[in-house]
Short mmCIF file of C-alpha atoms and ligand atoms in Angstrom, two decimals:
data_model
loop_
_atom_site.label_atom_id
_atom_site.label_comp_id
_atom_site.label_asym_id
_atom_site.label_seq_id
_atom_site.Cartn_x
_atom_site.Cartn_y
_atom_site.Cartn_z
CA UNK P 238 -2.22 -18.35 -14.18
CA UNK P 239 -0.98 -15.97 -16.57
CA UNK P 240 -0.99 -11.98 -15.73
CA UNK P 241 0.25 -8.74 -17.26
CA UNK P 242 2.15 -6.26 -15.26
CA UNK P 243 1.28 -2.72 -16.09
CA UNK P 244 3.32 0.36 -14.52
CA UNK P 245 7.14 -1.22 -14.93
CA UNK P 246 8.62 1.23 -12.75
CA UNK P 247 10.43 0.80 -9.15
CA UNK P 248 7.87 -1.46 -7.25
CA UNK P 249 7.48 -3.69 -10.36
CA UNK P 250 11.27 -4.59 -10.88
CA UNK P 251 11.29 -4.70 -7.04
CA UNK P 252 9.03 -6.61 -6.41
CA UNK P 253 6.37 -8.14 -8.22
CA UNK P 254 8.88 -9.24 -11.56
CA UNK P 255 10.90 -11.21 -8.97
CA UNK P 256 8.01 -12.49 -6.97
CA UNK P 257 6.20 -13.46 -10.37
CA UNK P 258 8.90 -15.58 -11.67
CA UNK P 259 9.85 -17.47 -8.06
CA UNK P 260 6.04 -18.96 -8.13
CA UNK P 261 4.99 -22.27 -9.88
CA UNK P 262 1.37 -20.33 -9.66
CA UNK P 263 2.33 -17.72 -12.17
CA UNK P 264 4.08 -16.33 -15.31
CA UNK P 265 4.55 -12.93 -16.67
CA UNK P 266 2.81 -13.30 -19.76
CA UNK P 267 3.42 -9.64 -21.37
CA UNK P 268 3.79 -6.18 -19.61
CA UNK P 269 2.33 -2.80 -20.55
CA UNK P 270 3.85 0.44 -20.22
CA UNK P 271 5.39 3.85 -21.68
CA UNK P 272 9.15 3.45 -21.43
CA UNK P 273 9.39 0.23 -18.84
CA UNK P 274 10.51 -3.38 -19.75
CA UNK P 275 11.24 -6.67 -18.87
CA UNK P 276 13.83 -8.74 -20.59
CA UNK P 277 12.53 -11.63 -22.45
CA UNK P 278 8.68 -10.54 -22.09
CA UNK P 279 6.00 -9.65 -24.85
CA UNK P 280 6.24 -5.80 -24.40
CA UNK P 281 3.03 -3.48 -24.79
CA UNK P 282 2.94 0.10 -24.83
CA UNK P 283 -0.44 0.45 -24.06
CA UNK P 284 -3.42 -1.33 -22.24
CA UNK P 285 -6.04 -1.63 -24.78
CA UNK P 286 -3.62 -3.42 -27.53
CA UNK P 287 -2.54 -5.53 -25.25
CA UNK P 288 -6.38 -6.24 -24.48
CA UNK P 289 -6.97 -6.73 -28.08
CA UNK P 290 -3.83 -9.24 -28.49
CA UNK P 291 -3.55 -11.00 -25.35
CA UNK P 292 -7.27 -12.51 -24.37
CA UNK P 293 -6.16 -15.45 -23.07
CA UNK P 294 -4.02 -13.37 -19.82
CA UNK P 295 -6.75 -13.64 -17.42
CA UNK P 296 -5.12 -11.55 -14.93
CA UNK P 297 -3.56 -7.54 -15.00
CA UNK P 298 -1.78 -6.48 -11.93
CA UNK P 299 -1.34 -2.88 -11.41
CA UNK P 300 1.90 -1.32 -10.33
CA UNK P 301 1.24 2.65 -11.75
CA UNK P 302 0.80 5.31 -9.34
CA UNK P 303 -3.10 5.89 -8.13
CA UNK P 304 -3.78 8.43 -10.12
CA UNK P 305 -3.20 6.66 -13.30
CA UNK P 306 -4.71 3.66 -12.29
CA UNK P 307 -8.62 3.67 -12.25
CA UNK P 308 -8.76 3.78 -16.25
CA UNK P 309 -6.43 0.87 -16.57
CA UNK P 310 -8.70 -1.16 -13.91
CA UNK P 311 -11.95 -0.24 -15.20
CA UNK P 312 -11.04 -0.99 -18.69
CA UNK P 313 -9.11 -4.16 -17.73
CA UNK P 314 -12.80 -5.29 -15.96
CA UNK P 315 -14.45 -4.22 -18.99
CA UNK P 316 -11.93 -6.55 -20.44
CA UNK P 317 -13.14 -9.51 -18.63
CA UNK P 318 -9.92 -9.26 -16.87
CA UNK P 319 -9.16 -10.06 -12.92
CA UNK P 320 -7.47 -6.93 -11.58
CA UNK P 321 -5.05 -6.78 -8.75
CA UNK P 322 -4.50 -2.99 -7.51
CA UNK P 323 -1.29 -1.92 -5.74
CA UNK P 324 -1.78 0.14 -2.74
CA UNK P 325 -2.80 2.91 -2.28
CA UNK P 326 -6.05 0.79 -4.46
CA UNK P 327 -6.79 4.25 -5.82
CA UNK P 328 -6.23 7.54 -6.06
CA UNK P 329 -10.16 8.58 -4.25
CA UNK P 330 -12.25 6.01 -2.11
CA UNK P 331 -15.67 6.55 -4.93
CA UNK P 332 -13.37 4.99 -7.39
CA UNK P 333 -12.28 2.28 -5.72
CA UNK P 334 -16.16 1.46 -4.82
CA UNK P 335 -16.78 2.06 -8.64
CA UNK P 336 -14.25 -0.73 -9.79
CA UNK P 337 -16.21 -3.15 -7.13
CA UNK P 338 -19.52 -2.92 -8.13
CA UNK P 339 -17.83 -3.27 -11.51
CA UNK P 340 -16.05 -6.63 -10.58
CA UNK P 341 -19.37 -7.94 -9.20
CA UNK P 342 -21.15 -6.94 -11.61
CA UNK P 343 -19.27 -8.92 -14.10
CA UNK P 344 -18.36 -11.88 -11.63
CA UNK P 345 -14.67 -10.58 -11.64
CA UNK P 346 -11.75 -10.74 -8.61
CA UNK P 347 -10.78 -7.45 -7.90
CA UNK P 348 -7.73 -7.63 -5.45
CA UNK P 349 -6.64 -4.30 -3.37
CA UNK P 350 -3.68 -5.48 -1.67
CA UNK P 351 -1.99 -4.30 0.97
CA UNK P 352 1.66 -5.41 1.09
CA UNK P 353 2.07 -4.59 5.13
CA UNK P 354 -0.36 -7.12 5.53
CA UNK P 355 1.54 -9.85 4.38
CA UNK P 356 4.03 -9.03 6.74
CA UNK P 357 5.51 -12.04 9.02
CA UNK P 358 4.60 -10.59 12.35
CA UNK P 359 1.18 -9.50 11.27
CA UNK P 360 -0.72 -12.44 12.18
CA UNK P 361 0.44 -13.34 15.21
CA UNK P 362 -0.55 -10.29 16.66
CA UNK P 363 -3.83 -9.55 15.18
CA UNK P 364 -4.46 -12.99 16.86
CA UNK P 365 -2.86 -12.08 20.40
CA UNK P 366 -4.68 -9.02 20.29
CA UNK P 367 -7.78 -10.43 20.08
CA UNK P 368 -8.86 -11.35 23.24
CA UNK P 369 -6.88 -8.10 24.91
CA UNK P 370 -7.83 -4.57 26.26
CA UNK P 371 -5.87 -2.10 24.28
CA UNK P 372 -4.57 0.75 26.12
CA UNK P 373 -2.42 2.90 24.35
CA UNK P 374 -0.92 2.25 20.94
CA UNK P 375 1.57 4.68 18.81
CA UNK P 376 2.65 4.40 15.27
CA UNK P 377 6.25 5.61 14.44
CA UNK P 378 6.57 5.68 10.54
CA UNK P 379 10.16 7.92 9.17
CA UNK P 380 11.61 7.27 6.26
CA UNK P 381 13.39 8.92 3.68
CA UNK P 382 11.61 9.70 0.99
CA UNK P 383 14.31 10.45 -1.12
CA UNK P 384 15.74 6.91 -0.95
CA UNK P 385 12.19 5.20 -1.27
CA UNK P 386 10.58 7.45 -4.29
CA UNK P 387 13.77 8.65 -5.79
CA UNK P 388 12.97 11.58 -8.31
CA UNK P 389 9.40 10.48 -8.05
CA UNK P 390 7.67 13.94 -8.70
CA UNK P 391 4.04 12.24 -8.74
CA UNK P 392 4.15 11.67 -4.74
CA UNK P 393 3.68 15.07 -4.16
CA UNK P 394 1.24 15.63 -6.63
CA UNK P 395 -2.60 15.68 -5.51
CA UNK P 396 -4.10 12.10 -5.30
CA UNK P 397 0.15 11.37 -4.91
CA UNK P 398 -1.15 11.21 -0.94
CA UNK P 399 2.50 12.66 0.25
CA UNK P 400 3.93 11.04 3.46
CA UNK P 401 0.69 8.99 3.57
CA UNK P 402 1.91 6.85 0.74
CA UNK P 403 3.92 5.07 3.37
CA UNK P 404 1.77 5.73 6.57
CA UNK P 405 -0.66 3.74 4.68
CA UNK P 406 1.31 0.66 5.07
CA UNK P 407 1.29 1.11 8.85
CA UNK P 408 -2.55 1.74 8.92
CA UNK P 409 -3.33 -0.97 6.81
CA UNK P 410 -1.52 -3.08 9.63
CA UNK P 411 -3.31 -1.20 12.08
CA UNK P 412 -6.66 -1.97 11.02
CA UNK P 413 -5.89 -5.53 10.34
CA UNK P 414 -4.74 -6.42 14.07
CA UNK P 415 -7.05 -4.03 15.67
CA UNK P 416 -9.98 -6.07 17.90
CA UNK P 417 -11.86 -3.18 17.36
CA UNK P 418 -12.12 -0.40 15.05
CA UNK P 419 -11.03 3.18 15.62
CA UNK P 420 -11.77 6.08 14.02
CA UNK P 421 -9.18 9.51 13.51
CA UNK P 422 -10.11 12.74 15.88
CA UNK P 423 -7.15 14.95 14.77
CA UNK P 424 -4.59 15.89 12.79
CA UNK P 425 -1.26 17.67 12.25
CA UNK P 426 -0.10 18.05 8.61
CA UNK P 427 2.92 19.34 6.99
CA UNK P 428 3.19 20.65 3.51
CA UNK P 429 6.11 21.76 2.06
CA UNK P 430 5.37 25.26 0.66
CA UNK P 431 6.52 24.00 -3.15
CA UNK P 432 4.33 20.85 -2.35
CA UNK P 433 0.80 19.70 -2.60
CA UNK P 434 1.42 17.02 -0.12
CA UNK P 435 2.14 16.84 3.26
CA UNK P 436 5.56 14.82 4.46
CA UNK P 437 5.18 14.53 7.62
CA UNK P 438 1.72 13.78 9.66
CA UNK P 439 0.96 13.37 13.13
CA UNK P 440 -2.71 11.52 13.76
CA UNK P 441 -5.24 11.01 16.54
CA UNK P 442 -7.29 8.49 16.94
CA UNK P 443 -10.42 7.47 19.33
CA UNK P 444 -8.51 4.70 21.60
CA UNK P 445 -5.33 6.42 22.82
CA UNK P 446 -4.19 5.22 18.79
CA UNK P 447 -1.61 7.78 17.68
CA UNK P 448 0.50 8.26 14.37
CA UNK P 449 4.15 9.71 13.23
CA UNK P 450 4.36 9.89 9.90
CA UNK P 451 7.49 11.54 8.57
CA UNK P 452 9.45 11.61 4.99
CA UNK P 453 12.76 13.28 6.64
CA UNK P 454 14.85 10.61 8.08
CA UNK P 455 17.88 9.79 6.54
CA UNK P 456 20.05 6.84 8.45
CA UNK P 457 17.84 4.54 9.99
CA UNK P 458 14.72 3.73 8.92
CA UNK P 459 11.66 3.46 11.49
CA UNK P 460 8.65 1.48 10.89
CA UNK P 461 7.22 0.76 14.74
CA UNK P 462 4.01 0.10 16.13
CA UNK P 463 4.11 -0.25 19.69
CA UNK P 464 0.67 -1.52 21.81
CA UNK P 465 0.00 -1.25 25.37
CA UNK P 466 -2.52 -3.71 26.44
CA UNK P 467 -4.02 -5.40 29.89
CA UNK P 468 -1.58 -8.30 29.60
CA UNK P 469 1.75 -6.27 28.44
CA UNK P 470 2.86 -4.48 25.89
CA UNK P 471 3.41 -6.01 21.81
CA UNK P 472 5.48 -4.54 19.26
CA UNK P 473 5.94 -4.62 15.42
CA UNK P 474 9.37 -3.90 14.39
CA UNK P 475 10.37 -3.78 10.04
CA UNK P 476 7.09 -3.14 9.29
CA UNK P 477 5.48 -5.65 10.86
CA UNK P 478 8.09 -8.25 10.18
CA UNK P 479 9.15 -8.88 13.69
CA UNK P 480 6.56 -9.29 16.35
CA UNK P 481 7.56 -8.94 20.32
CA UNK P 482 5.41 -10.00 23.04
CA UNK P 483 6.80 -8.17 26.35
CA UNK P 484 9.91 -7.33 24.47
CA UNK P 485 10.59 -11.27 23.87
CA UNK P 486 10.86 -11.71 20.26
CA UNK P 487 8.11 -14.42 18.76
CA UNK P 488 7.74 -14.63 15.12
CA UNK P 489 9.45 -13.20 12.64
CA UNK P 490 11.59 -13.89 9.30
CA UNK P 491 12.41 -12.45 6.01
CA UNK P 492 10.48 -10.07 4.20
CA UNK P 493 7.85 -12.07 1.75
CA UNK P 494 4.82 -9.55 1.31
CA UNK P 495 4.80 -9.70 -2.48
CA UNK P 496 5.04 -13.19 -2.87
CA UNK P 497 2.49 -13.93 -0.29
CA UNK P 498 0.00 -11.11 -2.28
CA UNK P 499 0.24 -13.91 -5.57
CA UNK P 500 -0.35 -16.66 -3.59
CA UNK P 501 -3.68 -14.42 -2.06
CA UNK P 502 -4.34 -13.05 -5.68
CA UNK P 503 -4.47 -16.99 -6.92
CA UNK P 504 -6.73 -18.02 -3.86
CA UNK P 505 -9.37 -14.94 -4.74
CA UNK P 506 -9.45 -16.08 -8.55
CA UNK P 507 -9.91 -19.61 -7.86
CA UNK P 508 -12.54 -19.09 -5.52
CA UNK P 509 -14.51 -16.87 -7.61
CA UNK P 510 -13.92 -13.93 -4.54
CA UNK P 511 -12.67 -10.95 -4.48
CA UNK P 512 -10.97 -8.62 -1.87
CA UNK P 513 -11.05 -4.66 -0.81
CA UNK P 514 -11.02 -3.32 2.67
CA UNK P 515 -11.00 0.94 2.43
CA UNK P 516 -10.54 1.14 5.75
CA UNK P 517 -6.41 2.21 5.67
CA UNK P 518 -7.36 4.98 3.31
CA UNK P 519 -10.10 5.98 5.17
CA UNK P 520 -8.62 7.16 7.80
CA UNK P 521 -6.42 8.92 4.91
CA UNK P 522 -8.88 10.51 3.28
CA UNK P 523 -10.28 11.58 7.49
CA UNK P 524 -6.96 12.94 8.54
CA UNK P 525 -6.96 15.11 4.94
CA UNK P 526 -10.28 16.25 5.80
CA UNK P 527 -9.84 17.14 9.59
CA UNK P 528 -5.93 17.35 9.50
CA UNK P 529 -4.48 20.85 10.47
CA UNK P 530 -2.35 21.92 7.37
CA UNK P 531 1.47 23.32 8.62
CA UNK P 532 3.61 24.72 6.00
CA UNK P 533 7.09 23.59 6.10
CA UNK P 534 10.55 24.01 4.30
CA UNK P 535 10.05 23.58 0.27
CA UNK P 536 11.12 19.96 -0.53
CA UNK P 537 12.80 19.22 -4.14
CA UNK P 538 14.79 15.46 -4.49
P1 NAP Q 657 6.99 4.53 -10.29
O1 NAP Q 657 8.35 3.94 -9.96
O2 NAP Q 657 7.08 6.20 -10.23
O3 NAP Q 657 5.71 4.26 -11.35
C1 NAP Q 657 5.41 3.20 -11.92
C2 NAP Q 657 5.47 2.83 -12.95
O4 NAP Q 657 4.19 3.55 -13.76
C3 NAP Q 657 6.01 3.81 -14.00
O5 NAP Q 657 7.67 3.51 -14.11
C4 NAP Q 657 5.13 4.69 -15.38
O6 NAP Q 657 5.52 3.84 -16.23
C5 NAP Q 657 4.13 4.42 -14.82
N1 NAP Q 657 3.12 5.69 -14.54
C6 NAP Q 657 3.78 6.14 -13.95
N2 NAP Q 657 2.86 7.55 -14.10
C7 NAP Q 657 1.90 6.97 -14.77
C8 NAP Q 657 0.74 7.45 -15.59
N3 NAP Q 657 0.56 9.06 -15.35
N4 NAP Q 657 0.31 7.05 -16.31
C9 NAP Q 657 0.46 5.39 -17.21
N5 NAP Q 657 1.75 5.01 -16.24
C10 NAP Q 657 1.89 5.75 -15.36
O7 NAP Q 657 6.30 4.16 -8.66
P2 NAP Q 657 6.38 3.05 -7.76
O8 NAP Q 657 7.57 3.85 -6.99
O9 NAP Q 657 6.22 1.73 -8.66
O10 NAP Q 657 5.12 3.60 -7.48
C11 NAP Q 657 3.84 2.63 -8.27
C12 NAP Q 657 2.96 2.47 -6.67
O11 NAP Q 657 3.55 1.18 -5.85
C13 NAP Q 657 2.37 3.42 -5.57
O12 NAP Q 657 1.09 3.17 -5.75
C14 NAP Q 657 3.12 3.13 -4.68
O13 NAP Q 657 2.45 3.49 -3.37
C15 NAP Q 657 3.67 1.52 -4.84
N6 NAP Q 657 4.43 0.88 -3.66
C16 NAP Q 657 5.79 1.60 -4.17
C17 NAP Q 657 6.88 1.37 -2.92
C18 NAP Q 657 8.06 1.55 -3.70
O14 NAP Q 657 9.09 0.87 -2.59
N7 NAP Q 657 8.30 2.43 -4.51
C19 NAP Q 657 6.70 -0.05 -1.90
C20 NAP Q 657 5.10 -0.52 -1.88
C21 NAP Q 657 4.47 -0.29 -3.13
P3 NAP Q 657 5.84 4.12 -17.81
O15 NAP Q 657 5.94 5.58 -17.35
O16 NAP Q 657 7.03 3.04 -18.19
O17 NAP Q 657 4.65 3.75 -18.46
#
């Protein structure tokens, strides 16, 4: 299947381009980006020009930040193309609902991807937890924003979500593996005094579930989920790519999240289905609604 990749920046070049190149199912037909390019691939500077020139490309995969993404998704769906959305799927919940309605009305596939759900330990964790009683769960998601988003000021602009940009990855795992849903009951959000979005967040949910997100961690990075149950502890490490039960590794392997996303898109398009689960984003919206604001030191890249 031919795919057009739009928004040629960090994640497109780090993950999408190699995953498409390695897949027997996909061909990178062209790119859409104001400045980004992929060697040897036809490049368009704007989406309308690509949609006009390449009616043979049925799928558009959108890799730009969430705020500009809606306009691209709407235009691609209106032009009869299936659409893949990077995470988080939009800047607001309502705009993703609008895309869902549009895709359904046109019989097109809309896939709101959550790459962390494709981590190696996630299906095993979900299966093991299905018949357990969870007594406590805690997420520790601490990374260095300068390493993962070098110079990307959009993460600190309205709609950029701040530390929830990585934190939503943890929430996408949590909402996938818990046997029963939880909801947010409180949050503390630390905003740098010169920025619009939080650099750290501490969240409380029903069911003794909590989360600690921080973007100021230098040195080793931490992407851990620890769950206590009536049958012993379960832990996910390395962003979900290693599963431990009772402290013993039971499942894991090299990270291959993006190839799995494109394999899933193949299945969805073939089956004429969409997949849009907004549960992780609901928790972020609730944290922004309920969160107590703490002003902290200014942050600059
Ligand atoms: P990025 O490099 O800052 O942006 C990607 C590309 O989007 C840019 O190269 C730019 O290309 C285009 N873009 C930026 N602002 C735009 C605008 N206002 N209108 C149209 N296009 C615009 O960001 P990224 O790190 O790749 O992140 C993009 C998405 O991927 C985010 O939703 C993020 O959460 C997700 N993601 C990122 C990572 C990561 O490690 N960084 C990991 C997983 C997922 P042009 O200027 O050439 O058009």
